[in-house]
Tab-separated table of N, CA and C in Angstrom:
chain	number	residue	atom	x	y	z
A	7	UNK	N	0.861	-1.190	0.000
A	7	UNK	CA	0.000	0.000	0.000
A	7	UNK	C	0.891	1.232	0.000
A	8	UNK	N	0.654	2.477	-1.102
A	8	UNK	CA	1.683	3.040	-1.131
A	8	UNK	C	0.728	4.566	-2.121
A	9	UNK	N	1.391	6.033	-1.350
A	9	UNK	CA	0.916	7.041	-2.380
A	9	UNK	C	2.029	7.460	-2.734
A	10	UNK	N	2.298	7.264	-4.067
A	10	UNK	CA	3.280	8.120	-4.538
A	10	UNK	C	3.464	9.392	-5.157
A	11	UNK	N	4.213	10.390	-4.649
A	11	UNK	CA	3.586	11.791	-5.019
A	11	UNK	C	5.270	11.741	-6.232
A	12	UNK	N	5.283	12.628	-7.623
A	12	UNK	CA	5.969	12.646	-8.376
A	12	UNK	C	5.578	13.994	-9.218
A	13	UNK	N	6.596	14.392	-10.109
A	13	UNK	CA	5.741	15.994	-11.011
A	13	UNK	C	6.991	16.801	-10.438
A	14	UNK	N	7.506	16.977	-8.920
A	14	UNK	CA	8.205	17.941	-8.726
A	14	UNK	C	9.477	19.055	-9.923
A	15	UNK	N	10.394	19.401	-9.484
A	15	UNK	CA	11.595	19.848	-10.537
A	15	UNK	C	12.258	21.453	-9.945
A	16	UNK	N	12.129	22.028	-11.266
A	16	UNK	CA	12.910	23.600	-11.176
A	16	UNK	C	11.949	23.922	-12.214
A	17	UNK	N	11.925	25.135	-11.762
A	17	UNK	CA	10.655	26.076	-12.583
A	17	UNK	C	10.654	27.126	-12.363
A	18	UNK	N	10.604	28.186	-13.440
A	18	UNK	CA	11.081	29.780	-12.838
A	18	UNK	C	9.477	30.320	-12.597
A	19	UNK	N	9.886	31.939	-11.925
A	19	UNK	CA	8.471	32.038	-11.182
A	19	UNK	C	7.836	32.205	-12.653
A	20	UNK	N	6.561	32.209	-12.011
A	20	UNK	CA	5.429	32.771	-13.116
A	20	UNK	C	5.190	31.348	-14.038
A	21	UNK	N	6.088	30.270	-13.823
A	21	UNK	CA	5.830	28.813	-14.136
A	21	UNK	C	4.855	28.050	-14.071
A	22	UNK	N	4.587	26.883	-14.957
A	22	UNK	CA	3.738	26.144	-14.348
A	22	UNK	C	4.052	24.654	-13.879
A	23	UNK	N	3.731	24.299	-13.460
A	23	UNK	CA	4.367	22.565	-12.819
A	23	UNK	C	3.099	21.807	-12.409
A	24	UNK	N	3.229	20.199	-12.690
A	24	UNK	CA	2.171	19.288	-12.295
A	24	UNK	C	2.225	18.093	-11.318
A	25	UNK	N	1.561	18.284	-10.147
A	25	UNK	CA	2.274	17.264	-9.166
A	25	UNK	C	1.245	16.092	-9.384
A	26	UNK	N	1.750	14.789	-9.329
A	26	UNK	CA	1.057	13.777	-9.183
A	26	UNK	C	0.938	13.029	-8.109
A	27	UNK	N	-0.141	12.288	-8.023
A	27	UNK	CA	-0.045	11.698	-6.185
A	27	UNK	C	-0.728	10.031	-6.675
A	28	UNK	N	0.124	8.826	-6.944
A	28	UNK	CA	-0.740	7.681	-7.762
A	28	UNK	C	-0.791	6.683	-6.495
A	29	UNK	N	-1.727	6.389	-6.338
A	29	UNK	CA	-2.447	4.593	-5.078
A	29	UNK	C	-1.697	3.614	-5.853
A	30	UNK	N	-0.921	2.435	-5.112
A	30	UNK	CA	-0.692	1.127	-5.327
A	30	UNK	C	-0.895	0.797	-4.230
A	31	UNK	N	-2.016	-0.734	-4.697
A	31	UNK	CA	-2.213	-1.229	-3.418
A	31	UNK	C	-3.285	-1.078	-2.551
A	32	UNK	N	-4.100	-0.070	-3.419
A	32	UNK	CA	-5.585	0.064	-2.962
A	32	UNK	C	-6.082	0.952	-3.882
A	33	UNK	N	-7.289	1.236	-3.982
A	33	UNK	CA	-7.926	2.451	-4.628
A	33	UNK	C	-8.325	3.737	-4.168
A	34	UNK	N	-8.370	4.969	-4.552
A	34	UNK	CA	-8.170	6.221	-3.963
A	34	UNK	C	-9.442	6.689	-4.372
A	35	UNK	N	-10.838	6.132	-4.927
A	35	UNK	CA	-11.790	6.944	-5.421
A	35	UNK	C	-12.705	6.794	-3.978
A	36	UNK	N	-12.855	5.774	-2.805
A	36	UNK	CA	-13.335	6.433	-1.398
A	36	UNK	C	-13.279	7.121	-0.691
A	37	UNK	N	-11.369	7.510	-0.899
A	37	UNK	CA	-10.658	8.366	-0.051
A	37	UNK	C	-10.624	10.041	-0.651
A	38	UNK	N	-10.867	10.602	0.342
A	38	UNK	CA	-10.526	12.280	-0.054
A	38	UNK	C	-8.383	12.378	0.033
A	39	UNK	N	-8.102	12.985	-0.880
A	39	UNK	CA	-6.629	13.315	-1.097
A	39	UNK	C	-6.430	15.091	-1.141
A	40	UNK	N	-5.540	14.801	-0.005
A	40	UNK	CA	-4.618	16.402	0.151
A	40	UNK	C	-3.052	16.456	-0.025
A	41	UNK	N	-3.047	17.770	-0.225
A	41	UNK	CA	-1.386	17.633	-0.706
A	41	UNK	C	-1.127	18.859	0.647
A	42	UNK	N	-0.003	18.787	0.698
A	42	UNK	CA	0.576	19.379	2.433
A	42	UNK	C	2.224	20.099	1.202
A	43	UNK	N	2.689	21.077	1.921
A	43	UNK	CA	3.730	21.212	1.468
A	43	UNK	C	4.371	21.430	2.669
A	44	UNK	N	5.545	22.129	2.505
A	44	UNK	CA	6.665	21.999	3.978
A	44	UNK	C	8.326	22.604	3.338
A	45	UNK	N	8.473	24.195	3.627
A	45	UNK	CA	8.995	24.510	2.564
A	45	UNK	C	10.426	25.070	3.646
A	46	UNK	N	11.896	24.912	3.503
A	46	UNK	CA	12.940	25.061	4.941
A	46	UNK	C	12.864	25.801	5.807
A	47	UNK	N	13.095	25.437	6.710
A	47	UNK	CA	12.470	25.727	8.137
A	47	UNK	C	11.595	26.218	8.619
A	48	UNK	N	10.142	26.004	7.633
A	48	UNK	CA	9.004	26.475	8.116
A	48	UNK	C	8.351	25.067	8.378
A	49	UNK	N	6.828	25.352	8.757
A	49	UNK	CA	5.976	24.561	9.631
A	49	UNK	C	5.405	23.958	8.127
A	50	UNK	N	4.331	22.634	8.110
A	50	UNK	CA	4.138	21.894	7.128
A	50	UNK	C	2.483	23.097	6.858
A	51	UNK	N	2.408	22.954	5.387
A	51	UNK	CA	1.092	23.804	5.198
A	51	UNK	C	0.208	22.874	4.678
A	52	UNK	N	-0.881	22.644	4.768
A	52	UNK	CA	-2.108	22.214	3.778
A	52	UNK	C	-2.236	23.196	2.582
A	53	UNK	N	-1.946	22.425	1.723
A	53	UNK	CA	-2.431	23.117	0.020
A	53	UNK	C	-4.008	23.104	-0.153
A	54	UNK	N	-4.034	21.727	-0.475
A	54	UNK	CA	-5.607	22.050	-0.955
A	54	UNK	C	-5.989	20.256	-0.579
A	55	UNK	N	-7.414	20.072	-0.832
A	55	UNK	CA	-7.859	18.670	-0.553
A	55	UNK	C	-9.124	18.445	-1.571
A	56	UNK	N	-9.395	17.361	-2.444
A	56	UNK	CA	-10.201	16.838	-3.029
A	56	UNK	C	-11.076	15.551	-2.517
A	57	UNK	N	-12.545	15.644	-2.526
A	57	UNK	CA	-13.082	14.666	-1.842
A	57	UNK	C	-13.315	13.852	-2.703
A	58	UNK	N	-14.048	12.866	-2.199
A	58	UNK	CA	-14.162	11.268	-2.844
A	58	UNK	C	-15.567	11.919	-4.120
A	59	UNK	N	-16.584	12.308	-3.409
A	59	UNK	CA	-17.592	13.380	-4.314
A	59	UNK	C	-17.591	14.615	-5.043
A	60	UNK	N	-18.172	14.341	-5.928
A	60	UNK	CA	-17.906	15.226	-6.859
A	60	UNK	C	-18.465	16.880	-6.353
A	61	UNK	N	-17.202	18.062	-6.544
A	61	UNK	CA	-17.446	19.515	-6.068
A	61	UNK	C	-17.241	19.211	-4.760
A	62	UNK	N	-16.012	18.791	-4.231
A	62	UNK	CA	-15.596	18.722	-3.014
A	62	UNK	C	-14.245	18.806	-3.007
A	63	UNK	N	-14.071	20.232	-2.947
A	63	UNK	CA	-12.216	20.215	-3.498
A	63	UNK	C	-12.245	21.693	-2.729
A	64	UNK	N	-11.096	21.903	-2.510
A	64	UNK	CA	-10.691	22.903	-1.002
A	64	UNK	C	-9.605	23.252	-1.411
A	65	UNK	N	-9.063	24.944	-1.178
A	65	UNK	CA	-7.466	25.602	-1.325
A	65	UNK	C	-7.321	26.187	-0.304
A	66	UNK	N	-6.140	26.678	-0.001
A	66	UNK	CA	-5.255	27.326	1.053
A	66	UNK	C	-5.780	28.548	0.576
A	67	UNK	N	-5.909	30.051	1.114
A	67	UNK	CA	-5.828	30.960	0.474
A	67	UNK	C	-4.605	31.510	-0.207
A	68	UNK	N	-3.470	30.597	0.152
A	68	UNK	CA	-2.054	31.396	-0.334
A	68	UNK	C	-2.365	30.687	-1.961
A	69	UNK	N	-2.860	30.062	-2.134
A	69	UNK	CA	-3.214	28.820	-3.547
A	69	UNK	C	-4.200	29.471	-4.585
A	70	UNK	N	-5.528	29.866	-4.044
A	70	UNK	CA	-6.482	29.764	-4.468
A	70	UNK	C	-6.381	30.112	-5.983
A	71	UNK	N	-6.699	29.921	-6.687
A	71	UNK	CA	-6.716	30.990	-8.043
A	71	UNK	C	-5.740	30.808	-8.810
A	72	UNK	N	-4.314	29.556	-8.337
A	72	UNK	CA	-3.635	29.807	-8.782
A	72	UNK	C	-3.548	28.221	-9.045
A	73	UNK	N	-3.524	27.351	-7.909
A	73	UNK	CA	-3.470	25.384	-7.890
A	73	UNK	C	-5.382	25.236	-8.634
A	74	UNK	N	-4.813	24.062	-9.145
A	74	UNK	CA	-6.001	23.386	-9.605
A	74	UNK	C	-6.194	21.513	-8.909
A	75	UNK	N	-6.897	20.841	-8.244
A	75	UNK	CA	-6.825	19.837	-7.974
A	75	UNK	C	-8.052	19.123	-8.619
A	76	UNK	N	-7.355	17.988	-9.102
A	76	UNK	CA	-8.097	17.197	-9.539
A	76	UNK	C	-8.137	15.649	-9.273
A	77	UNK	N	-9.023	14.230	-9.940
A	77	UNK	CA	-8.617	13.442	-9.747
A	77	UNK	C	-9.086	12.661	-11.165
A	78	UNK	N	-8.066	11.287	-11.408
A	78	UNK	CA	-9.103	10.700	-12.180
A	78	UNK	C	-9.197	9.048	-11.915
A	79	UNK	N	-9.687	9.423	-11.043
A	79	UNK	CA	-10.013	7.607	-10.629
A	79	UNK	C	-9.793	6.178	-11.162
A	80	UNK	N	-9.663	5.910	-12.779
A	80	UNK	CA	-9.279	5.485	-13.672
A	80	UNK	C	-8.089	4.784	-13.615
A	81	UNK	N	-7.404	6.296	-13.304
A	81	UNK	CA	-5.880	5.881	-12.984
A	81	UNK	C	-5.311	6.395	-11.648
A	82	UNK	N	-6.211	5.942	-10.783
A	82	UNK	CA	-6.110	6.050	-9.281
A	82	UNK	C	-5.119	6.861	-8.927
A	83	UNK	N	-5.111	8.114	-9.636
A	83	UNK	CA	-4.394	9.421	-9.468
A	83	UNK	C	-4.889	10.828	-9.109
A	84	UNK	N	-4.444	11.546	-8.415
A	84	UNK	CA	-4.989	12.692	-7.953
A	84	UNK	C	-3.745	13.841	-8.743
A	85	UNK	N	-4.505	15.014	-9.133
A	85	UNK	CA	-3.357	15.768	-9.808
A	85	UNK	C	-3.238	17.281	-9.096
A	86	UNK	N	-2.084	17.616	-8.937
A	86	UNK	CA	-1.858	19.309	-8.802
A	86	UNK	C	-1.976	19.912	-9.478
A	87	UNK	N	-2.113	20.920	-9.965
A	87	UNK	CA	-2.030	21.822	-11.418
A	87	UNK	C	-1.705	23.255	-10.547
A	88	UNK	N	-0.420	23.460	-10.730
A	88	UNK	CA	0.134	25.012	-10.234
A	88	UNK	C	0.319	25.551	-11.267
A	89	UNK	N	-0.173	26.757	-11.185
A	89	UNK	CA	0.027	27.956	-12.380
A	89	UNK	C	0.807	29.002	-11.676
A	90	UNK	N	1.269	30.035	-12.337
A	90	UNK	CA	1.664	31.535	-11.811
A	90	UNK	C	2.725	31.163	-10.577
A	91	UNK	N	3.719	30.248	-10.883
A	91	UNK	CA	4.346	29.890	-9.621
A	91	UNK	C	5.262	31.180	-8.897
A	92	UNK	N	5.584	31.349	-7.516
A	92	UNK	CA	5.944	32.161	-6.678
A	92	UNK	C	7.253	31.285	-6.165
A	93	UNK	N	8.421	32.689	-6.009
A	93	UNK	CA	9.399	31.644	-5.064
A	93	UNK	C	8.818	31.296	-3.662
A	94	UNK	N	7.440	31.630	-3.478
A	94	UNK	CA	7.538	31.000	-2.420
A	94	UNK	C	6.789	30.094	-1.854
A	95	UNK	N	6.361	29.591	-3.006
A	95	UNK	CA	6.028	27.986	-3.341
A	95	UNK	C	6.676	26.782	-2.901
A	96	UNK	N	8.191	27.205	-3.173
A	96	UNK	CA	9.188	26.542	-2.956
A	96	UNK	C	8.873	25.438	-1.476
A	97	UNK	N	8.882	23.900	-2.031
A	97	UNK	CA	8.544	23.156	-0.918
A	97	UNK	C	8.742	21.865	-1.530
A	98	UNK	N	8.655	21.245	-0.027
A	98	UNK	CA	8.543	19.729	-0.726
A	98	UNK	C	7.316	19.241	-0.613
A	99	UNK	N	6.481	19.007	-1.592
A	99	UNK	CA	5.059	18.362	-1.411
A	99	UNK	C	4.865	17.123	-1.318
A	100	UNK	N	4.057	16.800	-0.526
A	100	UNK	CA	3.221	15.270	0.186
A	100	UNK	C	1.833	15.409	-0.200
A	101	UNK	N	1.447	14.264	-0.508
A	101	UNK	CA	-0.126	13.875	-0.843
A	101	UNK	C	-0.297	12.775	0.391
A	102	UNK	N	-1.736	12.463	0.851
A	102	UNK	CA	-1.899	11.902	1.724
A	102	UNK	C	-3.751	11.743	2.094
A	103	UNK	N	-4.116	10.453	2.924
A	103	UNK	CA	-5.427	10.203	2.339
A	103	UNK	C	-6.133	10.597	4.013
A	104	UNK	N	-7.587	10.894	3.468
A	104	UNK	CA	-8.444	10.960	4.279
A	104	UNK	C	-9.703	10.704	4.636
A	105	UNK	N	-10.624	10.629	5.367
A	105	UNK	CA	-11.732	10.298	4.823
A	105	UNK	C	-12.455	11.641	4.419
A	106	UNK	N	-12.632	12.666	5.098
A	106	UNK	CA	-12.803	13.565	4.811
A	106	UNK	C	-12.275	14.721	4.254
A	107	UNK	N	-12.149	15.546	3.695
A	107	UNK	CA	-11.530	16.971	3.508
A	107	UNK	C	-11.462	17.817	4.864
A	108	UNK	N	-9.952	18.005	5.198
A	108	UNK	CA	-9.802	18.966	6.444
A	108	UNK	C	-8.281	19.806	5.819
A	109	UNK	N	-7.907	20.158	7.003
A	109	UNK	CA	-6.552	21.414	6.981
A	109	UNK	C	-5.758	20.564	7.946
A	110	UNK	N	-6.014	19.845	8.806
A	110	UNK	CA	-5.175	19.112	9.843
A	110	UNK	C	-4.417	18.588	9.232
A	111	UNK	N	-3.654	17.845	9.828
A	111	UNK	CA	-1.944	17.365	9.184
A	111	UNK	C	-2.485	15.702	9.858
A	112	UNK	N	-3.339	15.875	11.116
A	112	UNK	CA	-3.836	14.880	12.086
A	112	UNK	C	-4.958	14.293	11.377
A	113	UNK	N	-5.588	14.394	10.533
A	113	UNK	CA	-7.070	14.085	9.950
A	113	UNK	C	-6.152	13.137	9.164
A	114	UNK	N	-5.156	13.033	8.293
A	114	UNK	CA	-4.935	11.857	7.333
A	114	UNK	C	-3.829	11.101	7.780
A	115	UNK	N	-4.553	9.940	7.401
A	115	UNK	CA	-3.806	8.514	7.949
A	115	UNK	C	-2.628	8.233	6.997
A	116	UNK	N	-2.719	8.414	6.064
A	116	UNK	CA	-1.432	8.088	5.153
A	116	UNK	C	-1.169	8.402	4.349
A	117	UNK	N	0.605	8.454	4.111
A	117	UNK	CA	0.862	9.781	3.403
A	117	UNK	C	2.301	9.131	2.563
A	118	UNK	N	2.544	9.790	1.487
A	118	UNK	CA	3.434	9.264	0.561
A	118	UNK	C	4.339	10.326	0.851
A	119	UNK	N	5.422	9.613	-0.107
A	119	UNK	CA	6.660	10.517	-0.256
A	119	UNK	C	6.583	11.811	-0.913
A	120	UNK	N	7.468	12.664	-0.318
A	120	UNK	CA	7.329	13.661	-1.066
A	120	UNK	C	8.092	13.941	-2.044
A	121	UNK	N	7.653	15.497	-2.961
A	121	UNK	CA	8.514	15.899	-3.982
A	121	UNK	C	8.968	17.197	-4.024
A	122	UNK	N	10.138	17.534	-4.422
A	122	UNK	CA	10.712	18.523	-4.229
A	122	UNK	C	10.532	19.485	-5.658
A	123	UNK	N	9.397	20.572	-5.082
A	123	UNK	CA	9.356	21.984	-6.137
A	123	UNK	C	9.974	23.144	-5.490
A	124	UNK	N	11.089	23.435	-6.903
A	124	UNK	CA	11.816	24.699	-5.977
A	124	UNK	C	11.379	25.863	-7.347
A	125	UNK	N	11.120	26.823	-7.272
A	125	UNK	CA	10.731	28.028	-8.432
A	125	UNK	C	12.039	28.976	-8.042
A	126	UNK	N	12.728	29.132	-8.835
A	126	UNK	CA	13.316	29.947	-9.084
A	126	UNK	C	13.906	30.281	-10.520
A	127	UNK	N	14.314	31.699	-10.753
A	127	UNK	CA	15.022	31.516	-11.628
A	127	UNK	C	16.387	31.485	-11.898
């Protein structure tokens, strides 16, 4: 059982980049999926969270307008879609499952590896 989050890189600001978060080992269309970032020596943030139902998808306000989350069940993948990237984006992102959509770090039981997005130019 395993989420693997992948997509990270280098990207100058005003970039766009696509994070992926893929289930082996179970299926992800019960579970609601959030991505958390955690960027040096700051505290871990909640990005955004997509629920198992459809029009149940949630942003940070530092995000809004700018991440797109999606999923496609199919291929038991959940996607990031960052536009207009900021250096201070800069983080390593984690995807991770829940039953519900929350902001807690404590609400999801399990959580994949992360990936490293740094924006600069």
């Amino acid at each position: 059982v395993q989420l693997q989050a992948s997509g990270g890189g280098l990207v100058q600001p005003g970039g766009s980049q696509t994070l992926s978060c893929k289930a082996f080992g179970f299926t992800l269309d019960t579970y609601a999926i959030g991505w958390f970032r955690q960027a040096p020596g700051k505290e871990r943030e909640w990005v955004s969270c997509i629920g198992s139902l459809p029009g149940l998808i949630y942003y940070a306000d530092s995000v809004k307008g700018r991440f797109t989350i999606s999923r496609d069940n199919a291929k038991n993948t959940v996607y990031l879609q960052m536009n207009s990237l900021k250096p201070e984006d800069t983080a390593v992102y984690r995807c991770a499952s829940t039953g519900s959509c929350g902001s807690s770090s404590g609400a999801y039981g399990f959580w994949g590896q992360g990936t490293l997005v740094t924006v600069s130019s």
